[in-house]
Coordinates of C-alpha atoms and ligand atoms in Angstrom, one line a residue:
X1 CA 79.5 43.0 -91.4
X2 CA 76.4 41.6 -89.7
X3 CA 73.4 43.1 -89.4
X4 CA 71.9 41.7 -86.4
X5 CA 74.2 40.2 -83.3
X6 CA 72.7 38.8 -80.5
X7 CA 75.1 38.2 -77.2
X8 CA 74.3 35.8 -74.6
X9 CA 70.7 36.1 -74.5
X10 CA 68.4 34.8 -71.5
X11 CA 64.8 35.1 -71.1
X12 CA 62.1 33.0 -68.3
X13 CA 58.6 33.0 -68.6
X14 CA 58.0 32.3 -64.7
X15 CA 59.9 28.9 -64.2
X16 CA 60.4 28.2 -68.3
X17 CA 63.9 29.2 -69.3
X18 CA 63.0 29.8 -72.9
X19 CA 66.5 31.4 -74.1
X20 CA 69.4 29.8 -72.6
X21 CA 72.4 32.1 -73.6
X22 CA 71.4 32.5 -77.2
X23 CA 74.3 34.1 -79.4
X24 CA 72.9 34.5 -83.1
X25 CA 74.8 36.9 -85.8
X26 CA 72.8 37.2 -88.7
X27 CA 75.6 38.3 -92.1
X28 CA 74.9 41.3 -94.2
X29 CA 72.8 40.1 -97.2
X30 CA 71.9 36.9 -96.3
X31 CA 68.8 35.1 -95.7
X32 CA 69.1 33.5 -92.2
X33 CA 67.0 30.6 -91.9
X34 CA 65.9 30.7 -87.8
X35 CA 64.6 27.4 -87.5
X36 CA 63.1 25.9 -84.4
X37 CA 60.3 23.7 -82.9
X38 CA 57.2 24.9 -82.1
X39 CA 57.6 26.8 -78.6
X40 CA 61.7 26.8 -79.3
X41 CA 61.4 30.9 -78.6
X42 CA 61.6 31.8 -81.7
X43 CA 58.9 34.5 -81.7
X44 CA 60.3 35.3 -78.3
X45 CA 63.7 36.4 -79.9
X46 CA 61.9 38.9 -82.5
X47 CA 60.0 40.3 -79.6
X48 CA 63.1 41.1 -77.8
X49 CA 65.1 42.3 -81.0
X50 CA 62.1 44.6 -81.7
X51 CA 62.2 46.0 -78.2
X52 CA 58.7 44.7 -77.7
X53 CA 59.8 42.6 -74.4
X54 CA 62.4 42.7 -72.0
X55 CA 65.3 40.0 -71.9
X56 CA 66.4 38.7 -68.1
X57 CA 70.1 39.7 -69.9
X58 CA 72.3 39.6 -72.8
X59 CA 72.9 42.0 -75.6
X60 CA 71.3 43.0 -78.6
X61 CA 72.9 45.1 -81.1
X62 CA 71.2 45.7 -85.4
X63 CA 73.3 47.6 -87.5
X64 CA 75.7 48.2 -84.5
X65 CA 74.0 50.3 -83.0
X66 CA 72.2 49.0 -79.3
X67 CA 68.5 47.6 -79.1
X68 CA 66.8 48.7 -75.5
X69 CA 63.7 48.1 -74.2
X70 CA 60.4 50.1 -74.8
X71 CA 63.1 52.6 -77.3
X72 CA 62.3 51.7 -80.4
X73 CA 64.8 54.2 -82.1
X74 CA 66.7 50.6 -83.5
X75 CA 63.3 49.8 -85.5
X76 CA 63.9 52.2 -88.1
X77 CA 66.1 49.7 -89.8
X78 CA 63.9 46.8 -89.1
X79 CA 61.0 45.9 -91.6
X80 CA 58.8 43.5 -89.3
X81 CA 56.1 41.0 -91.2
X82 CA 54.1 39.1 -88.2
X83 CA 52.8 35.4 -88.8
X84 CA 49.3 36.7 -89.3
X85 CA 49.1 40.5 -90.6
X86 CA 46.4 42.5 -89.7
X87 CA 44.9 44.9 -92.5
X88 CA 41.8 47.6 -92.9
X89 CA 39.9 45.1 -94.9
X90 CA 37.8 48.8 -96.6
X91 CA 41.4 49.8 -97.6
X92 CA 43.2 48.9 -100.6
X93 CA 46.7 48.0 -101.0
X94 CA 47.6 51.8 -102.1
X95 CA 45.8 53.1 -99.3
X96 CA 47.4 50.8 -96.9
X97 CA 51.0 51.7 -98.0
X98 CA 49.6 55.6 -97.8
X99 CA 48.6 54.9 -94.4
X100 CA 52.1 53.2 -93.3
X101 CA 54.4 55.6 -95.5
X102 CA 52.3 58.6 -93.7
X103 CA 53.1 57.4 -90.5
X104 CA 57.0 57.0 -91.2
X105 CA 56.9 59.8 -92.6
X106 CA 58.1 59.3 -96.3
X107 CA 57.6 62.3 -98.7
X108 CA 53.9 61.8 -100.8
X109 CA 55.9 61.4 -103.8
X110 CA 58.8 58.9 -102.6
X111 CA 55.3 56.8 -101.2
X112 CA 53.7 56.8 -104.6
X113 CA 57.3 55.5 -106.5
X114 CA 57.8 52.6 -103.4
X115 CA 54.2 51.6 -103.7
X116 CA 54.2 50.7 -107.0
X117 CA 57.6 49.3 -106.9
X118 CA 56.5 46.8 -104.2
X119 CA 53.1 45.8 -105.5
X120 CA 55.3 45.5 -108.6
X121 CA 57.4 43.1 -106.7
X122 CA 55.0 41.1 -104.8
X123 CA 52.5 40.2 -107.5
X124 CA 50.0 42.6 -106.7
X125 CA 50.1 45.8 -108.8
X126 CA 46.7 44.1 -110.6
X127 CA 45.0 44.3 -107.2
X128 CA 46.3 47.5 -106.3
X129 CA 43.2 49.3 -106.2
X130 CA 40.7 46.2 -104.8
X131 CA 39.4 46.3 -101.3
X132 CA 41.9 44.3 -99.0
X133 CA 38.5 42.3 -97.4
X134 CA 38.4 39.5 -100.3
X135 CA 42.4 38.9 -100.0
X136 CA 43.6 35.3 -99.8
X137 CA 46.3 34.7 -96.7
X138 CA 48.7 34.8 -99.8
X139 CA 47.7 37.5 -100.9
X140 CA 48.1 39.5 -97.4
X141 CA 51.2 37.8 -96.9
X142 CA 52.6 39.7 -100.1
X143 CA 50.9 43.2 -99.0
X144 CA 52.4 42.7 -95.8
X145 CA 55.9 42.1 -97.4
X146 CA 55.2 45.3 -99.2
X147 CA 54.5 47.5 -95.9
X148 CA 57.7 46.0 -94.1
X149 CA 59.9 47.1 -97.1
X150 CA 58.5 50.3 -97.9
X151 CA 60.9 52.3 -95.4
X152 CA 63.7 50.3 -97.2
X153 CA 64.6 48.6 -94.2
X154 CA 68.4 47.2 -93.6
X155 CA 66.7 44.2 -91.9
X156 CA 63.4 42.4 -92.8
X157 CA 62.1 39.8 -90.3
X158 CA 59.5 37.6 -91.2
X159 CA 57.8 35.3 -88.1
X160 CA 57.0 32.3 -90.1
X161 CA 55.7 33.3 -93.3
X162 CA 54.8 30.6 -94.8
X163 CA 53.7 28.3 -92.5
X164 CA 49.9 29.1 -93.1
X165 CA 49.7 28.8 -96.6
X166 CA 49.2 26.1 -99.6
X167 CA 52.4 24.8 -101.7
X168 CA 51.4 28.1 -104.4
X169 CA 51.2 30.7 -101.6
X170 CA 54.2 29.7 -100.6
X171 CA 56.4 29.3 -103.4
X172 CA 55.3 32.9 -104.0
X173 CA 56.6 34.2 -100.9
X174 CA 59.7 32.4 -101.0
X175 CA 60.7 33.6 -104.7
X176 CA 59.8 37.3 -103.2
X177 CA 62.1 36.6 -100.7
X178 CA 64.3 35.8 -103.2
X179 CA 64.2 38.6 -105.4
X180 CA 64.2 41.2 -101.6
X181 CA 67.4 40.0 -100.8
X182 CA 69.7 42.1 -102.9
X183 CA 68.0 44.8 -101.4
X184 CA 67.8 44.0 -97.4
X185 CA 69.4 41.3 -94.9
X186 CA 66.2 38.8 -94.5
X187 CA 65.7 37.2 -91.3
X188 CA 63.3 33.9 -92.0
X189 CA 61.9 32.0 -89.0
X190 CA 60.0 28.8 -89.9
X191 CA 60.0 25.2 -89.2
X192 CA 59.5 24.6 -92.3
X193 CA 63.1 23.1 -93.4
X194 CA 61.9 22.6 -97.0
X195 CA 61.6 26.0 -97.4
X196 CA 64.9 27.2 -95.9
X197 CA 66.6 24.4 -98.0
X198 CA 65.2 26.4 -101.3
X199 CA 66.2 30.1 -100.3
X200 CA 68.4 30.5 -97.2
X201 CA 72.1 30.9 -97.3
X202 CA 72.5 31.2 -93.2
X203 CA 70.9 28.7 -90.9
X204 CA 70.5 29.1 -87.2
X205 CA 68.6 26.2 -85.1
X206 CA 67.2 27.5 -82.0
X207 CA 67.1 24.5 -79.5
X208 CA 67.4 24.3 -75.6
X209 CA 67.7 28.1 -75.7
X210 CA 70.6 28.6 -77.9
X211 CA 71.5 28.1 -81.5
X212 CA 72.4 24.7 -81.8
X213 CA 73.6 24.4 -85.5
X214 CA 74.4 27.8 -86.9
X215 CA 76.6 28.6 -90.3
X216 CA 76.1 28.0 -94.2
X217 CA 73.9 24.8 -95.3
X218 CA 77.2 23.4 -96.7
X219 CA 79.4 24.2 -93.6
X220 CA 76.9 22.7 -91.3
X221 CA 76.8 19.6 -93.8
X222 CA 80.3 19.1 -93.9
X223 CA 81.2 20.0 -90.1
X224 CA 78.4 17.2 -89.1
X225 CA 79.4 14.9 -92.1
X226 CA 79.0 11.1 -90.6
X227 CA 80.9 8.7 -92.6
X228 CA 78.6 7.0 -94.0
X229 CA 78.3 4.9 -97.3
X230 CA 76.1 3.3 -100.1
X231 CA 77.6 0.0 -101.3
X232 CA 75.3 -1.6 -104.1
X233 CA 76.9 -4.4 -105.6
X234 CA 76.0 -7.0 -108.8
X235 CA 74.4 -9.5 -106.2
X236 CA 72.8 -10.4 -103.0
X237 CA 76.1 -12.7 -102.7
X238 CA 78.6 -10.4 -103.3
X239 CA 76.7 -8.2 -100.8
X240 CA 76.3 -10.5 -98.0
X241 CA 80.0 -11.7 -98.4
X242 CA 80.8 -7.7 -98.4
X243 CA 78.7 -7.7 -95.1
X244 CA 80.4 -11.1 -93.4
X245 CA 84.0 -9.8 -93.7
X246 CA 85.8 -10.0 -90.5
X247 CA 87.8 -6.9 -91.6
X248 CA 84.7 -4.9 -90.9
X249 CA 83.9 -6.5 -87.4
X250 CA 84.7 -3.2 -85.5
X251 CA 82.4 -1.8 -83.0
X252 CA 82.9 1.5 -85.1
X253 CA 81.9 0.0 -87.7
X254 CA 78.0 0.2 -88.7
X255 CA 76.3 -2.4 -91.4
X256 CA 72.9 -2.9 -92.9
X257 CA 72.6 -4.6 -95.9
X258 CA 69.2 -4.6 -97.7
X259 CA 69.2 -7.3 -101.1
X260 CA 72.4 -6.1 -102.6
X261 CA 72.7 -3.3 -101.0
X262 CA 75.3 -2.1 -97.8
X263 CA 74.9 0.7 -96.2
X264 CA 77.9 1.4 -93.9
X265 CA 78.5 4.2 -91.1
X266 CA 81.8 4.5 -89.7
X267 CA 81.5 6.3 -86.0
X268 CA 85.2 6.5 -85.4
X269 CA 86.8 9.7 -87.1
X270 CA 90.2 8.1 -88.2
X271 CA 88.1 5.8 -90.6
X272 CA 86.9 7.0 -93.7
X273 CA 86.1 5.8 -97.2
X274 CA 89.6 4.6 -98.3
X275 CA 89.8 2.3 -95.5
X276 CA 86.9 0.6 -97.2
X277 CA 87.9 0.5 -100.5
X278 CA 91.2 -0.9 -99.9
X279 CA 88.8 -3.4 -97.9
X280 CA 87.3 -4.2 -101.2
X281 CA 90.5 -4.1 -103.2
X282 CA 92.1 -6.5 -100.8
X283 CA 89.0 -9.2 -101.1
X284 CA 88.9 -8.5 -104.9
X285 CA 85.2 -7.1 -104.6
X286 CA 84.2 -4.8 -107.0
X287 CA 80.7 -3.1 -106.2
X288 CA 78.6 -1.9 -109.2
X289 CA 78.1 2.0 -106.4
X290 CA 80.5 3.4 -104.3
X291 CA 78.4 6.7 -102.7
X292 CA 78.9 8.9 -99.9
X293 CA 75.6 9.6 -98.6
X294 CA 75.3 13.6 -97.9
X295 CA 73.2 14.1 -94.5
X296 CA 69.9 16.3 -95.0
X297 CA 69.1 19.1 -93.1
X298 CA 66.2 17.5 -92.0
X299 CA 68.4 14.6 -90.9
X300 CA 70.2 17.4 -89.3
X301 CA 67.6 18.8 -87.4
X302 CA 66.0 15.4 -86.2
X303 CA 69.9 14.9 -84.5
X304 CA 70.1 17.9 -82.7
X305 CA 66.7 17.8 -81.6
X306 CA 66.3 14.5 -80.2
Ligands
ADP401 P1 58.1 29.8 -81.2 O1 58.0 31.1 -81.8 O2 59.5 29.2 -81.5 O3 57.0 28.8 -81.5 P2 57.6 31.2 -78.7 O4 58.7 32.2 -78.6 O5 56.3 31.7 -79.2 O6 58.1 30.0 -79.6 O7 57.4 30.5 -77.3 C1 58.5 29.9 -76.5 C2 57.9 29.5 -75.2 O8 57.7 30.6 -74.4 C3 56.6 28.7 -75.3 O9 56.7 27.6 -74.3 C4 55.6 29.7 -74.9 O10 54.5 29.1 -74.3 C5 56.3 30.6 -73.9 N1 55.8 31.9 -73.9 C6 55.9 32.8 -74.9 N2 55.4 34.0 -74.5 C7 55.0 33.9 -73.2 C8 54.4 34.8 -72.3 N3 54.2 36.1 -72.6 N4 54.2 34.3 -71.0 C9 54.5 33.0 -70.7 N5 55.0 32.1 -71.6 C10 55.3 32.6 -72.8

């Protein structure tokens, strides 16, 4: 089932066409990666799943059920954590989940048991009762992770959480992540892609207004797979013999060679790695490395950008 699906979204700011058709489904469970440049519309997307601004058209449904404009009534399954949360700085963390449970209206007691089960879970039951005014960005982060699950939300979207803090602050939020995602569908926007590579299962890459990689890491990898090749061999010889071959004169055919290394991209679809090594069986070469190299997402992302 998915949690979120997203139908042929458009939206302009005056003459900028920010979302071009966008179709995004985000799977029950997951943690969807939403990746995109600065300016891509990322933000722009949350605001319109939230019902906070109006598309030009398209559809928005979470948990199947219809998001509209200005009715927030979809919300109630959404736990929202902004880029930069905004606390009472003379409140502490127990206040400030009061405050929000209030508000939703959660029972006292169910508030109390949530509280100290998130604090629990982001790091922060020490702090529990210290005034929210001396907090890192981290640490607000985490509270802020806390508020948006405490009405155990079926969706948790977090507008680039990470992106203001150091290498510790982060690895903190990603391993809460982590451990929130048997509990809620997470919905990650960054452009961080070292993070998503550590805890996303689903990646969507907003560009030009639409999605344009979405699935698992590993279906994306092997859908875009290049064939491409490492060829180390015992000598600069071998390796420049390897490279000379008139067997590998193609214009689909792609050579670099670098000391006794070849690396070698083949562009047309019908070649792949057997035609080379029958290459090399044929000329009796024997290379010391035979790899296929795996593309990154960042080597990904830099394609579909560009
Ligand atoms: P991202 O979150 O991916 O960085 P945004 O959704 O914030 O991108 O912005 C996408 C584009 O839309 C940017 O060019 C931004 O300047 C523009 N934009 C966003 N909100 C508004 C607005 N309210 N009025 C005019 N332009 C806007």
């Amino acid at each position: 089932m998915n949690v979120l699906e997203i139908n042929k979204l458009y939206k302009r700011f005056g003459d900028r066409e920010v979302l071009k058709g966008l179709d995004m489904m985000v799977p029950e469970h997951s943690i969807f990666g939403f990746i995109g440049k600065n300016g891509a519309g990322k933000t722009t997307t949350i605001k319109i799943i939230l019902g906070l601004l109006k598309q030009d058209s398209g559809t928005i449904t979470v948990c199947g059920q219809k998001v509209t404009y200005g009715d927030t009534k979809t919300n109630r399954y959404i736990g929202f954590l902004p880029d930069v949360p905004e606390f009472y700085g003379y409140m502490n963390p127990m206040e400030y989940l009061n405050l929000c449970g209030e508000i939703t209206g959660l029972s006292k007691n169910k508030i109390k048991s949530k509280s100290e089960e998130l604090l629990e879970l982001v790091g922060l039951k020490d702090e529990k009762k210290k005034k929210i005014r001396g907090f890192s960005r981290g640490m607000k982060q985490r509270l802020g992770i806390a508020q948006a699950l405490l009405n155990e939300p079926k969706l948790l979207i977090c507008d680039e959480p990470t992106s203001a803090l150091d290498p510790i602050g982060r690895k903190e939020i990603l391993d809460i992540l982590s451990a929130a995602k048997g509990k809620t569908t997470i919905i990650f926007s960054t452009h961080i892609l070292s993070d998503v590579e550590r805890i996303c299962d689903y990646i969507g890459v907003l560009h030009d207004g639409k999605l344009a990689l979405c699935g698992t890491l590993s279906e994306i990898k092997e859908n875009y797979r290049h064939n491409e090749f490492v060829l180390e061999f015992g000598s600069e010889k071998e390796a420049s013999i390897f490279e000379m071959l008139d067997e590998l004169k193609h214009p689909s055919i792609r050579l670099w060679r670098s000391g006794n290394a070849v690396k070698v991209l083949l562009t047309d679809d019908r070649m792949d790695g057997s035609f080379l090594l029958s290459v090399l069986s044929q000329k009796c070469l024997v290379p010391l490395k035979f790899a296929v190299v795996e593309p990154t997402l960042e080597s990904l992302f830099m394609e579909v950008v560009q």
